[in-house]
Amino acid sequence: NDRELNIKGKEFWKKTIIKKGAKLGIGVKVVAGVTIGEGAKIGAGAVVVNDIPAGDDWWIGVPAKKLIK
């Protein structure tokens, strides 16, 4: 499991960070260890598997990809 690191019997979970002003639609799934930047918008039902940079862009789909306007 890539979301968990076990060292000498201790479990360490990767932190998921959602920064100020980020907006997530209903049903969004975010994998552990991902950072969603300030102001990013994630569309409903998207699955975020990589870091999302800050900005006023929409990210949609499975896996989430930047919406090209």
PDB file of N, CA and C in Angstrom, residues 18-19 21-25 28 36-37 39-43 58:
ATOM      1  N   ILE A  18      -5.169  20.401   1.815  1.00  0.00           N
ATOM      2  CA  ILE A  18      -6.062  21.181   0.962  1.00  0.00           C
ATOM      3  C   ILE A  18      -5.891  22.635   1.398  1.00  0.00           C
ATOM      4  N   LYS A  19      -5.316  23.441   0.523  1.00  0.00           N
ATOM      5  CA  LYS A  19      -4.975  24.819   0.882  1.00  0.00           C
ATOM      6  C   LYS A  19      -6.174  25.757   0.793  1.00  0.00           C
ATOM      7  N   GLY A  21      -8.957  28.351   0.105  1.00  0.00           N
ATOM      8  CA  GLY A  21      -9.651  28.782  -1.101  1.00  0.00           C
ATOM      9  C   GLY A  21      -9.876  27.696  -2.141  1.00  0.00           C
ATOM     10  N   ALA A  22      -9.367  26.498  -1.906  1.00  0.00           N
ATOM     11  CA  ALA A  22      -9.602  25.398  -2.850  1.00  0.00           C
ATOM     12  C   ALA A  22     -11.058  24.952  -2.717  1.00  0.00           C
ATOM     13  N   LYS A  23     -11.657  24.595  -3.841  1.00  0.00           N
ATOM     14  CA  LYS A  23     -13.055  24.175  -3.843  1.00  0.00           C
ATOM     15  C   LYS A  23     -13.152  22.765  -4.409  1.00  0.00           C
ATOM     16  N   LEU A  24     -13.828  21.882  -3.668  1.00  0.00           N
ATOM     17  CA  LEU A  24     -14.001  20.495  -4.094  1.00  0.00           C
ATOM     18  C   LEU A  24     -15.479  20.207  -4.283  1.00  0.00           C
ATOM     19  N   GLY A  25     -15.825  19.658  -5.444  1.00  0.00           N
ATOM     20  CA  GLY A  25     -17.204  19.289  -5.720  1.00  0.00           C
ATOM     21  C   GLY A  25     -17.606  18.049  -4.937  1.00  0.00           C
ATOM     22  N   VAL A  28     -15.808  14.046  -4.555  1.00  0.00           N
ATOM     23  CA  VAL A  28     -14.398  14.041  -4.955  1.00  0.00           C
ATOM     24  C   VAL A  28     -13.625  13.078  -4.066  1.00  0.00           C
ATOM     25  N   ILE A  36      -3.518  19.983  -2.631  1.00  0.00           N
ATOM     26  CA  ILE A  36      -4.354  20.760  -3.550  1.00  0.00           C
ATOM     27  C   ILE A  36      -4.079  22.222  -3.250  1.00  0.00           C
ATOM     28  N   GLY A  37      -3.598  22.957  -4.253  1.00  0.00           N
ATOM     29  CA  GLY A  37      -3.159  24.339  -4.091  1.00  0.00           C
ATOM     30  C   GLY A  37      -4.287  25.338  -3.896  1.00  0.00           C
ATOM     31  N   GLY A  39      -6.964  28.071  -4.302  1.00  0.00           N
ATOM     32  CA  GLY A  39      -7.834  28.499  -5.383  1.00  0.00           C
ATOM     33  C   GLY A  39      -8.175  27.454  -6.423  1.00  0.00           C
ATOM     34  N   ALA A  40      -7.615  26.260  -6.322  1.00  0.00           N
ATOM     35  CA  ALA A  40      -7.904  25.210  -7.303  1.00  0.00           C
ATOM     36  C   ALA A  40      -9.353  24.761  -7.163  1.00  0.00           C
ATOM     37  N   LYS A  41      -9.952  24.360  -8.274  1.00  0.00           N
ATOM     38  CA  LYS A  41     -11.337  23.894  -8.274  1.00  0.00           C
ATOM     39  C   LYS A  41     -11.360  22.472  -8.813  1.00  0.00           C
ATOM     40  N   ILE A  42     -11.931  21.567  -8.031  1.00  0.00           N
ATOM     41  CA  ILE A  42     -12.006  20.155  -8.411  1.00  0.00           C
ATOM     42  C   ILE A  42     -13.469  19.817  -8.694  1.00  0.00           C
ATOM     43  N   GLY A  43     -13.745  19.334  -9.904  1.00  0.00           N
ATOM     44  CA  GLY A  43     -15.108  19.019 -10.309  1.00  0.00           C
ATOM     45  C   GLY A  43     -15.676  17.806  -9.587  1.00  0.00           C
ATOM     46  N   TRP A  58      -9.855  24.622 -13.332  1.00  0.00           N
ATOM     47  CA  TRP A  58     -10.726  23.493 -13.010  1.00  0.00           C
ATOM     48  C   TRP A  58      -9.993  22.195 -13.303  1.00  0.00           C
TER      49      TRP A  58
END
